[in-house]
Short mmCIF file of C-alpha atoms in Angstrom, two decimals:
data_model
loop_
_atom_site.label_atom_id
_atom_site.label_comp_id
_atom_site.label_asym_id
_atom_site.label_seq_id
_atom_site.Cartn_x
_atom_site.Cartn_y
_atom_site.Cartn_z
CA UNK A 1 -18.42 7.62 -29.66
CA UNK A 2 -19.95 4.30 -28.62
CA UNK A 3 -21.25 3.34 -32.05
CA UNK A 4 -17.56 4.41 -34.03
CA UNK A 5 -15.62 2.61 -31.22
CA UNK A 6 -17.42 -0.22 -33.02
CA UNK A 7 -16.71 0.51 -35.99
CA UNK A 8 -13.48 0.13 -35.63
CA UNK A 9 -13.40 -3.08 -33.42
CA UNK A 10 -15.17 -4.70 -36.25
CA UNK A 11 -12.93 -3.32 -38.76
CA UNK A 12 -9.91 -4.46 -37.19
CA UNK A 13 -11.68 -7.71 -36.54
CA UNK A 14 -12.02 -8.16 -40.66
CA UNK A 15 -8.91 -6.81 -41.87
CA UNK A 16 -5.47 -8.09 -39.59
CA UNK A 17 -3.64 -5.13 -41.07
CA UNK A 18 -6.27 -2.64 -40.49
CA UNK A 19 -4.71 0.59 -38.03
CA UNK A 20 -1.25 -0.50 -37.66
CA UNK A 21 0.54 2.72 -38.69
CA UNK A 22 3.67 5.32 -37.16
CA UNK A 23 1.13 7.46 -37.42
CA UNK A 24 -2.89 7.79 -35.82
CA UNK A 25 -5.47 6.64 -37.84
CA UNK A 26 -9.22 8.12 -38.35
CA UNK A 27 -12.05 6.19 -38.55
CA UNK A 28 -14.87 7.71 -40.10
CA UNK A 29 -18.36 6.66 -39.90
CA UNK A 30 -19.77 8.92 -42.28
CA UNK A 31 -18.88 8.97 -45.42
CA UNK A 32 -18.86 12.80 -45.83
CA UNK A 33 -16.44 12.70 -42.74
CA UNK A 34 -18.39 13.58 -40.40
CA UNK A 35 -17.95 11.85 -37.32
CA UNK A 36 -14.96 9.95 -36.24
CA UNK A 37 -12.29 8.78 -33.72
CA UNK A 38 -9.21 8.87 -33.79
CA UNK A 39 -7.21 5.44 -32.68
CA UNK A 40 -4.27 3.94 -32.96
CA UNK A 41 -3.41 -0.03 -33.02
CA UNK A 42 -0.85 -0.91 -31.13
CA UNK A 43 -0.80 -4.85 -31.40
CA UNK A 44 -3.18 -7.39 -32.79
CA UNK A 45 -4.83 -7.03 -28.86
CA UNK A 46 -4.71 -3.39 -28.22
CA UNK A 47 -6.15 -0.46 -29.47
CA UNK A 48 -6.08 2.99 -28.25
CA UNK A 49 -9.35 5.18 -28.60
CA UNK A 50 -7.19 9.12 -28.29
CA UNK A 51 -9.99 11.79 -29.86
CA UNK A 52 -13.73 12.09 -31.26
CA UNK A 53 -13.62 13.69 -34.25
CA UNK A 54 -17.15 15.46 -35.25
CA UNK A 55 -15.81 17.10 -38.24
CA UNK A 56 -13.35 15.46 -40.52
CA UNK A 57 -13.26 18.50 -43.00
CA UNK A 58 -12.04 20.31 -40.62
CA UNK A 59 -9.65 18.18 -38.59
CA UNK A 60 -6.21 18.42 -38.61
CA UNK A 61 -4.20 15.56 -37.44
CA UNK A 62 -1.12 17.37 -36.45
CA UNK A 63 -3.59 18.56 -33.45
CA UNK A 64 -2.86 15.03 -31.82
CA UNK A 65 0.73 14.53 -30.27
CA UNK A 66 3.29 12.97 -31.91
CA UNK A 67 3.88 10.44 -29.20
CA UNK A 68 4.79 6.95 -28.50
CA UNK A 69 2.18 3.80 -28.00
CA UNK A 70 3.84 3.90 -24.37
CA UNK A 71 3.30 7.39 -23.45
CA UNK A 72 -0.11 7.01 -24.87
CA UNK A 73 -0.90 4.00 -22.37
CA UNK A 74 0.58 6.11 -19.51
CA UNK A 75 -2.14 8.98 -20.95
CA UNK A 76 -5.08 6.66 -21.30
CA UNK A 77 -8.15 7.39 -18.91
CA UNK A 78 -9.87 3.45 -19.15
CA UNK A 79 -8.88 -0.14 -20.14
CA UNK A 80 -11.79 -2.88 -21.06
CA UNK A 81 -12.25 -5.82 -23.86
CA UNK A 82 -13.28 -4.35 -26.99
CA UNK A 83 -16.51 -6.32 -26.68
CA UNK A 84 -17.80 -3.59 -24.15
CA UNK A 85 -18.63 -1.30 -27.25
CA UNK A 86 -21.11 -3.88 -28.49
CA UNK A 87 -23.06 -3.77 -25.14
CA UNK A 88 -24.07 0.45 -24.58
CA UNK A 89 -25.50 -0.54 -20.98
CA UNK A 90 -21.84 -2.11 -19.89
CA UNK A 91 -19.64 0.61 -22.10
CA UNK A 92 -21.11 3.18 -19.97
CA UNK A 93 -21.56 1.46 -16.90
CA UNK A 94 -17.57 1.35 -17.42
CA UNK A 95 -17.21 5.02 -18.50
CA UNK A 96 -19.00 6.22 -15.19
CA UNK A 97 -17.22 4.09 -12.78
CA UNK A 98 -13.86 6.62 -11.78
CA UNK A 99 -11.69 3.77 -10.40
CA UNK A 100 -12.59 0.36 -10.93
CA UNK A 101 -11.38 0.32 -15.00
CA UNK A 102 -8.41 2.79 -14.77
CA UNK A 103 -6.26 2.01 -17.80
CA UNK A 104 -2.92 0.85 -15.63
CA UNK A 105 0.73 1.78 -16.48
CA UNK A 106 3.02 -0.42 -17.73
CA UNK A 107 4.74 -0.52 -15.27
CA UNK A 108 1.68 -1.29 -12.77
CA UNK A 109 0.40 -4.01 -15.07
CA UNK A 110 4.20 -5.41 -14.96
CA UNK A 111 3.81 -5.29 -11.38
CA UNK A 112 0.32 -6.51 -10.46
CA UNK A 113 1.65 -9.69 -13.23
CA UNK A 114 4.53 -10.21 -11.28
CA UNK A 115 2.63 -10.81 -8.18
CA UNK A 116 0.07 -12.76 -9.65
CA UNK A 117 2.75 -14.96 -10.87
CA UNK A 118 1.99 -14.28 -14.51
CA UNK A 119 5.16 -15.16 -17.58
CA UNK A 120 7.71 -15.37 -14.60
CA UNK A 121 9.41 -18.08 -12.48
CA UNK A 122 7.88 -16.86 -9.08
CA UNK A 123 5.55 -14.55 -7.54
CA UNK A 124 7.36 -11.11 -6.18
CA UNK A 125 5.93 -12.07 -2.86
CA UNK A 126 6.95 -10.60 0.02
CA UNK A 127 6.99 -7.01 -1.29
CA UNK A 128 7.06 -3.63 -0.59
CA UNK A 129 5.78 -1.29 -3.26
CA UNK A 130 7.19 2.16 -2.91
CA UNK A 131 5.68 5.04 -4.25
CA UNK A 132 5.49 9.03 -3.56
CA UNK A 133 1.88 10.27 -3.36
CA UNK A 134 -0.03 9.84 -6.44
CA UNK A 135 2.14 6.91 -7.67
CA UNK A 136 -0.92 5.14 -7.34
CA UNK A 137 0.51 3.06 -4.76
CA UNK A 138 -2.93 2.90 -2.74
CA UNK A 139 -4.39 1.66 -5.91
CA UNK A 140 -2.12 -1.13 -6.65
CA UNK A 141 -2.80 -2.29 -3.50
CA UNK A 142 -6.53 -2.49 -3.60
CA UNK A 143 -6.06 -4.80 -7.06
CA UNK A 144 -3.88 -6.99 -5.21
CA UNK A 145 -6.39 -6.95 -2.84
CA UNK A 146 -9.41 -7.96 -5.17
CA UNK A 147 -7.40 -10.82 -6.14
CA UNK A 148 -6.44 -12.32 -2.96
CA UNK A 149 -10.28 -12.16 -2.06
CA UNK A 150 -11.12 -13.79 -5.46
CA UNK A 151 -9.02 -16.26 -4.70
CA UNK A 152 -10.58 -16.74 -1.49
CA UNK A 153 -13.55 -17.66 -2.65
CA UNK A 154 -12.54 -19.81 -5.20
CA UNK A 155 -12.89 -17.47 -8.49
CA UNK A 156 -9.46 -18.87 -9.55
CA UNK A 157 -9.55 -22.28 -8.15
CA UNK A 158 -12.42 -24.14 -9.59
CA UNK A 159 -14.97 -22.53 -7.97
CA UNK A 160 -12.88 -23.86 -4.65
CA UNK A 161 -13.42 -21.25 -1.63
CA UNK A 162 -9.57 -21.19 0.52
CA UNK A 163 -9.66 -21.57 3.87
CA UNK A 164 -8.79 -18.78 6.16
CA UNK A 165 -9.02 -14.90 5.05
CA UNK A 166 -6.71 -11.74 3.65
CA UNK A 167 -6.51 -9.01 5.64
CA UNK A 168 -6.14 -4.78 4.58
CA UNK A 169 -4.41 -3.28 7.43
CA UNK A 170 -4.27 0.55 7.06
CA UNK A 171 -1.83 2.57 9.53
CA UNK A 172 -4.51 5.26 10.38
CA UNK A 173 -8.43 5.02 10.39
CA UNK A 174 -9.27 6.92 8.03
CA UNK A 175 -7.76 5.48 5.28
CA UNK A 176 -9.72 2.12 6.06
CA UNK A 177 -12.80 3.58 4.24
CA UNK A 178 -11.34 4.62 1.27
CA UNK A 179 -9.63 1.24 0.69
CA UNK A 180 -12.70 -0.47 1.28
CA UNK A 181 -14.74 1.65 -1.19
CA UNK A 182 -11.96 1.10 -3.98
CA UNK A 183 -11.52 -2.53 -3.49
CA UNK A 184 -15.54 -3.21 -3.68
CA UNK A 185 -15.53 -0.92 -6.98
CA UNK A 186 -12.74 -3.20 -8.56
CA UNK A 187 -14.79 -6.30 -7.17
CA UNK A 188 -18.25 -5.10 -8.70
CA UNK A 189 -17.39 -2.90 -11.77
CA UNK A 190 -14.01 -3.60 -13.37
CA UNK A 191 -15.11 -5.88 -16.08
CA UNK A 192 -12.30 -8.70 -15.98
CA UNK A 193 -12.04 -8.91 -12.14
CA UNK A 194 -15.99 -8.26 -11.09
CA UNK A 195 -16.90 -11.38 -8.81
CA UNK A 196 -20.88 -12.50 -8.45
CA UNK A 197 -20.00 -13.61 -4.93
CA UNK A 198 -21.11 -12.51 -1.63
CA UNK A 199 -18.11 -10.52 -0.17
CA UNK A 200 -17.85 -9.37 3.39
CA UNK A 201 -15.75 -6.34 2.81
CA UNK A 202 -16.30 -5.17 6.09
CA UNK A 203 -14.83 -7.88 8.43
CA UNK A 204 -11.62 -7.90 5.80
CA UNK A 205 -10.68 -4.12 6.47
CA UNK A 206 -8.77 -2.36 9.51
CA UNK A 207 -7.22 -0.05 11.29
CA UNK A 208 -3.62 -1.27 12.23
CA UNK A 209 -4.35 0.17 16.10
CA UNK A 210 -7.74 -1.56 15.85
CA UNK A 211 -5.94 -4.89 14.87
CA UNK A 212 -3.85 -5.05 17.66
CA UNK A 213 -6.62 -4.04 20.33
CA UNK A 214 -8.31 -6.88 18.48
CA UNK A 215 -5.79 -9.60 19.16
CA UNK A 216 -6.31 -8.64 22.98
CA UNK A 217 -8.15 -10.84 25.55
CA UNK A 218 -11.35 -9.17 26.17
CA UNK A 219 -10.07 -8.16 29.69
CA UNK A 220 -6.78 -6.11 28.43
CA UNK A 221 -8.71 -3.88 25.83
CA UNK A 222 -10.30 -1.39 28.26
CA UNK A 223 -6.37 -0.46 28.77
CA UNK A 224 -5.67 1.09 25.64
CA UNK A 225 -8.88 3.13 25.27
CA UNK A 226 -8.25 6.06 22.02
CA UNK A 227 -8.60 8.72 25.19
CA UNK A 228 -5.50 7.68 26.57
CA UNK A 229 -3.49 7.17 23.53
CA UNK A 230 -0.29 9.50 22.93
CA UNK A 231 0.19 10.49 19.72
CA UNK A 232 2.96 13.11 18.19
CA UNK A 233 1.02 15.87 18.41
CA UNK A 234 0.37 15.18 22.15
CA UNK A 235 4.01 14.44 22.53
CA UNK A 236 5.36 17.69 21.20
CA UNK A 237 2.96 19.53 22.48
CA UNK A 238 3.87 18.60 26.09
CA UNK A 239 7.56 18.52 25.10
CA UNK A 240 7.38 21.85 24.42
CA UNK A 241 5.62 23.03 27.36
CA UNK A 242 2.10 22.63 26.50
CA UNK A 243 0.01 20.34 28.84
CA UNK A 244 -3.05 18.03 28.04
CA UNK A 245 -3.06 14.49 28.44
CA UNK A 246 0.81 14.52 29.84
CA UNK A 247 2.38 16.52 31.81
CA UNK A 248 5.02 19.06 30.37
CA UNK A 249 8.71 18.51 29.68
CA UNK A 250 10.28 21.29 31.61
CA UNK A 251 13.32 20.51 31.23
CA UNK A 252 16.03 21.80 28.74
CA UNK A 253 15.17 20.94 25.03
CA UNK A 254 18.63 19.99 23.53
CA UNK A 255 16.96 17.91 20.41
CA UNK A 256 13.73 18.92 19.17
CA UNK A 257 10.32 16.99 19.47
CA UNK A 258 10.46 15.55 15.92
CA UNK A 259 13.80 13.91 17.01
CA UNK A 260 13.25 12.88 20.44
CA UNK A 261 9.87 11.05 19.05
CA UNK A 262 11.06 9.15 16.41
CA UNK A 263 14.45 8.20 18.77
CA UNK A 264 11.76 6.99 21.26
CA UNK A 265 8.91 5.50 19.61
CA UNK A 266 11.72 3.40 16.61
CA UNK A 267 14.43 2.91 18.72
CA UNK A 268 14.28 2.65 22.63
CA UNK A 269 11.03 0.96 22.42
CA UNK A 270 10.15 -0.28 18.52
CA UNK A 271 13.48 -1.79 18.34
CA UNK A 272 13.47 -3.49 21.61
CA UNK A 273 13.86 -7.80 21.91
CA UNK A 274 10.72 -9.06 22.47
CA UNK A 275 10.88 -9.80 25.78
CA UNK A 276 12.55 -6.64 26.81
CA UNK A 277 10.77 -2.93 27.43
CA UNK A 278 13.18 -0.68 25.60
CA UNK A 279 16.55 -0.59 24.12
CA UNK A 280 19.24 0.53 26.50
CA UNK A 281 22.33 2.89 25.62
CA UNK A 282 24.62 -0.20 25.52
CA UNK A 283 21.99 -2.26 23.41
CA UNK A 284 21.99 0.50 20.99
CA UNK A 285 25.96 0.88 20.63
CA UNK A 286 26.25 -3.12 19.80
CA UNK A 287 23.41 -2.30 16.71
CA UNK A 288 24.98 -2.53 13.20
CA UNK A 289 26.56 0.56 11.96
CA UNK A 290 24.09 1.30 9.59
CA UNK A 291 21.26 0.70 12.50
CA UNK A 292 22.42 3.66 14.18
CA UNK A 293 20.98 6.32 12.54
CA UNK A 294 21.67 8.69 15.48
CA UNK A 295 24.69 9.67 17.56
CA UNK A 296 25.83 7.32 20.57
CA UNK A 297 25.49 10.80 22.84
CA UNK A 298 22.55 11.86 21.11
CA UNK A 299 20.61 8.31 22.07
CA UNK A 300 21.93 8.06 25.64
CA UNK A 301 20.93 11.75 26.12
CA UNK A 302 17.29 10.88 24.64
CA UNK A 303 17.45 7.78 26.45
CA UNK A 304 18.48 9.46 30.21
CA UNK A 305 17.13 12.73 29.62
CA UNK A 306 13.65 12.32 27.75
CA UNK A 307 12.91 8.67 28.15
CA UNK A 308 13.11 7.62 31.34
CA UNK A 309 13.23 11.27 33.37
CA UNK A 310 10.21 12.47 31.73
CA UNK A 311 8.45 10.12 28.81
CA UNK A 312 7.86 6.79 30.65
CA UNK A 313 6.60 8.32 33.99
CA UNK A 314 4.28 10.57 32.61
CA UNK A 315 3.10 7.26 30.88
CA UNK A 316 2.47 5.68 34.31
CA UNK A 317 -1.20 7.47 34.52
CA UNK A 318 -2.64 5.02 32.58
CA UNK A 319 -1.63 6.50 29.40
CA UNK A 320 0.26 4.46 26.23
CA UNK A 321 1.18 4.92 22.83
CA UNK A 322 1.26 2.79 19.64
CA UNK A 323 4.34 0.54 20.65
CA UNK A 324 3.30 -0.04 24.17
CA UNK A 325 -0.06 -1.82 22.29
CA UNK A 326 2.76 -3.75 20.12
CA UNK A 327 4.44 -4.49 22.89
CA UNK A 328 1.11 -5.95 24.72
CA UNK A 329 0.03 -8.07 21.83
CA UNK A 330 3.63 -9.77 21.10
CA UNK A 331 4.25 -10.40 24.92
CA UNK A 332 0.91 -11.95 25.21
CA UNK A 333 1.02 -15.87 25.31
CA UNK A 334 -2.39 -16.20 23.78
CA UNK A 335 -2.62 -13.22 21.88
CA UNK A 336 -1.79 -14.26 18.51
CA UNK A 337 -4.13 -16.99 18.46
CA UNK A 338 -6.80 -14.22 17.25
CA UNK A 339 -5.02 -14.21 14.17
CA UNK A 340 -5.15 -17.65 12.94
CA UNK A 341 -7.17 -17.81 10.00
CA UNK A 342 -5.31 -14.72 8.17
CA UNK A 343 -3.48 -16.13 5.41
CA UNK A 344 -2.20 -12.81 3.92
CA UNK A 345 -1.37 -9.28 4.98
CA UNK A 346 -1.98 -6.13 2.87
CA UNK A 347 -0.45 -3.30 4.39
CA UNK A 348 -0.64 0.58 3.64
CA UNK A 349 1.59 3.34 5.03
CA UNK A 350 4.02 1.43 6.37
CA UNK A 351 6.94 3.39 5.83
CA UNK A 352 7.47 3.93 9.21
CA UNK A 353 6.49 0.29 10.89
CA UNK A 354 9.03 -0.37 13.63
CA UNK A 355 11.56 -3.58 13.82
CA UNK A 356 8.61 -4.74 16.65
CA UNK A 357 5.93 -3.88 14.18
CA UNK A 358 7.89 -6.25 11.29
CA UNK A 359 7.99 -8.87 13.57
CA UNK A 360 4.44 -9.28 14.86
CA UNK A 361 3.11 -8.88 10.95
CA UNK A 362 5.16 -12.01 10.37
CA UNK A 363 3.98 -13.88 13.55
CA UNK A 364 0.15 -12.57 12.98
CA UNK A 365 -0.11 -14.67 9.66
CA UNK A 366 -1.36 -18.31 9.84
CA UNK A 367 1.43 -20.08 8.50
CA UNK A 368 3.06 -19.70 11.50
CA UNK A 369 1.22 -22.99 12.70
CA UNK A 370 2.27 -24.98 9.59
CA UNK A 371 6.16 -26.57 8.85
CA UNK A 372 7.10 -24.96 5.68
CA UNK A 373 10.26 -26.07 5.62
CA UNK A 374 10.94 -28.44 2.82
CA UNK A 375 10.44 -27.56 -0.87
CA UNK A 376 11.73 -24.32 -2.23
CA UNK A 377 11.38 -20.70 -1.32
CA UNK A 378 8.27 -19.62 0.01
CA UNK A 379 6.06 -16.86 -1.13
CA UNK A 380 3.97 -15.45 1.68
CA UNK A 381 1.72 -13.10 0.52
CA UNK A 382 2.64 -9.91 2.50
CA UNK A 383 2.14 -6.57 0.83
CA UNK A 384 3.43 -3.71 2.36
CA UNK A 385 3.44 0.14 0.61
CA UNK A 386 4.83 3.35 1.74
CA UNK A 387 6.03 6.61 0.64
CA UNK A 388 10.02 6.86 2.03
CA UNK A 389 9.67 10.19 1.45
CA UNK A 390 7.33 10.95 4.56
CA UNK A 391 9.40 8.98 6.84
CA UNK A 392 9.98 9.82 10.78
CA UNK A 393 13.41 8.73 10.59
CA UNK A 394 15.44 11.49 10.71
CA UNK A 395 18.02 10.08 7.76
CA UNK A 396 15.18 8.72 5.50
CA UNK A 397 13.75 5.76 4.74
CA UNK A 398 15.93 2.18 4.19
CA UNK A 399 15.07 -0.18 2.79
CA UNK A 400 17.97 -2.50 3.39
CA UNK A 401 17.05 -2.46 7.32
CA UNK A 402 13.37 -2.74 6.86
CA UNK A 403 14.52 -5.94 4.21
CA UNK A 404 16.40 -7.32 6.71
CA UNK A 405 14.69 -7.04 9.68
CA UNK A 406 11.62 -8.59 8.21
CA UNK A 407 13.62 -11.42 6.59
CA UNK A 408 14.93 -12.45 10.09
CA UNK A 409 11.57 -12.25 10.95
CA UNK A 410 10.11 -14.69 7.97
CA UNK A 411 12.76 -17.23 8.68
CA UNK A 412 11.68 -17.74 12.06
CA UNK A 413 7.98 -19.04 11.33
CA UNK A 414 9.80 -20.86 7.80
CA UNK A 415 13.04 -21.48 7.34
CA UNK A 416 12.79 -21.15 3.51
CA UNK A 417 11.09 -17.76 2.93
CA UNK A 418 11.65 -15.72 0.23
CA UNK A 419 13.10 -12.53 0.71
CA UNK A 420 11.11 -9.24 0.41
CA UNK A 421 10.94 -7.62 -3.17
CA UNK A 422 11.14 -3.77 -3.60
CA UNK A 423 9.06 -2.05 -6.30
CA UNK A 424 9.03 1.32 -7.01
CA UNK A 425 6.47 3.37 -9.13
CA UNK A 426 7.98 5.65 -11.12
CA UNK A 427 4.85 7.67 -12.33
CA UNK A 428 2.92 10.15 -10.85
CA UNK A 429 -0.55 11.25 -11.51
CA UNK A 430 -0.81 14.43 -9.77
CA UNK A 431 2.78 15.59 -9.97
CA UNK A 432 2.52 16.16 -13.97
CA UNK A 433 5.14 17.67 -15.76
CA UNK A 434 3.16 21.02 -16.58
CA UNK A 435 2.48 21.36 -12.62
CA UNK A 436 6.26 20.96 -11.80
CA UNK A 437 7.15 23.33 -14.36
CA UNK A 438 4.88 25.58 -13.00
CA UNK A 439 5.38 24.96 -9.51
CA UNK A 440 8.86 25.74 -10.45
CA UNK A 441 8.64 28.37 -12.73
CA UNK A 442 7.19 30.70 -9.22
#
């Protein structure tokens, strides 16, 4: 395959016109026909490799689809230059590696561009990619990723390091490994981003929970020990009647655990001022229309007869949960200063980050030291993905809130920010369309 691959590289090098065609083309090395690919020449910079062929005699090339040079893109397994199949060592150095040369989309190479800055009139910076699972959302990420540490240490500024460093924030722990492996593979193996530098993955990747204990004083960490956190599954299971680390609810259930959660943990307390614990029944009523994604009597029954009867003492015993740590770190004087030299934010699973949550990512970034407010808009490079569809909140995912909120936040560190982008990927890589039609079909 290697040797006929360049074959036709060189052929197409000689002869301009060589492959173009509504049709696939075969190149055979032999001249007997035996042995062959099939390919198909898209433009004078891309070719696409679809089939070996061992016997020509015998092929028929009605066995390849009859499909467009898109659809073939979407279908293609790797990307490289074509001088890869003069060098056998790096062609299957490329072959083996399973992520770092994945042949994108066209709409992910349209998006990775856009951030990058590349044929358009501004970089889509802030954004938040949106994506079901297998969009490849996780992926786009860790390429934005590799560039912002390539830029870092000066691959795209004349050999220039930047001061200060990105940071990958993952919502839970274990997705902080994965990243990391994904993001050194694109680093080391993809053969137009690979960087010769020294990179300190390690110190660049994190759990959100483990950033925020992070930004503590040393004396305020022992506090939120992983022991004493309270997660869902510890709430419901005490709001049911079950009893570990709090004690049970006993009274009567008139919403169930999935609803009382998600009022308490994104309303009464992630949507509080900062300044303020929670936010009261009257607090809530003044909210936006659009804000109030529950009932009036629904809250102030959550509020009276959850919250504060049963929720926030059981707390008391040294227990706290993810917005209480949010809470901490933003009321903090001090507490920020931790986070001075980050000079951009890549964030995954974040569907579900609270208004509190959107407001210390804004505040966590170094340019909140710097005035930023002349010029035009400003770009900060904050990256956020998420998958709407496995939301908390109880009438899905908005992104018009999340927009907002986290534009109120920008403006206060610069005046000038540039709004938030949305993307979403349209493509799925696990969710074919001969798995739905099966999945439906039973």
């Amino acid at each position: 395959m290697l040797f006929r691959s360049q074959h036709i590289v060189e052929a197409c090098e000689q002869d301009p016109d060589y492959g173009y065609s509504d049709d696939v083309n075969v190149h055979y090395s032999g001249e007997d026909g035996s042995g062959g690919v099939v390919f198909r020449r898209v433009d004078v910079s891309t070719i696409l490799l679809l089939a070996p062929v061992r016997d020509g005699r015998a092929f028929n090339v009605d066995e390849i689809p009859n499909i467009g040079a898109e659809d073939w893109r979407m279908s293609a397994r790797r990307a490289y230059p074509a001088y890869i199949s003069l060098d056998s060592d790096m062609w299957f150095e490329v072959q083996n590696e399973a992520r770092a040369n994945l042949a994108l989309s066209p709409e992910e190479e349209t998006l990775l561009g856009n951030v990058a800055g590349r044929e358009v009139e501004h970089q889509s910076l802030p954004l938040f990619i949106n994506g079901s699972a297998g969009s490849g959302k996780s992926t786009m990420l860790a390429y934005i990723f590799a560039g912002l540490c390539r830029r870092k240490h000066g691959v795209n500024n004349d050999g220039v390091p930047l001061p200060g460093r990105p940071m990958f924030i993952t919502y839970s722990d274990a997705l902080v490994d994965e990243a990391k492996r994904t993001t050194e593979r694109i680093l080391r193996k993809n053969i137009l981003l690979q960087s010769m530098v020294d990179l300190d993955l390690d110190s660049l990747f994190v759990s959100w929970r483990t950033f925020l204990v992070g930004m503590l004083p040393e004396d305020e960490r022992h506090r939120f020990a992983e022991r004493s956190r309270i997660n869902f599954h510890q709430f419901k299971l005490a709001y049911n009647g079950g009893h570990d680390r709090l004690r049970p609810f006993m009274s009567n259930r008139k919403v169930s655990a999935e609803q009382a959660w998600y009022v308490i943990r994104s309303l009464i307390k992630g949507s509080a001022p900062v300044g303020n614990t929670e936010l009261t029944p009257e607090d809530y009523s003044e909210l936006h229309r659009q804000d109030r994604v529950v009932s009036d009597e629904e809250y102030a029954e959550i509020y009276t007869g959850v919250y504060k009867a049963w929720y926030l003492p059981a707390l008391q015993n040294d227990l706290w949960d993810d917005q209480d740590l949010v809470a901490k770190v933003l009321n903090l004087p001090d507490s920020l200063s931790n986070s001075d030299e980050i000079v951009a934010l890549v964030i995954d699973e974040a569907q579900d980050f609270t208004r509190r949550e959107l407001q210390l990512v804004a505040r966590a970034c170094a340019f909140r030291k710097y005035s930023l407010r002349r010029g035009g808009p400003v770009h900060l490079p904050i990256v956020f993905a998420g998958d709407p569809m496995q939301s908390l909140s109880p009438t899905g995912f908005r992104w018009d809130a999340v927009k907002a909120a986290l534009t109120e936040e920008l403006e206060f560190i610069c005046e000038n920010a540039s709004k938030p982008e949305f993307r979403t990927l349209t493509n799925n890589y696990r969710s074919t369309s001969n798995i739905v039609g099966f999945a439906n079909a039973i």
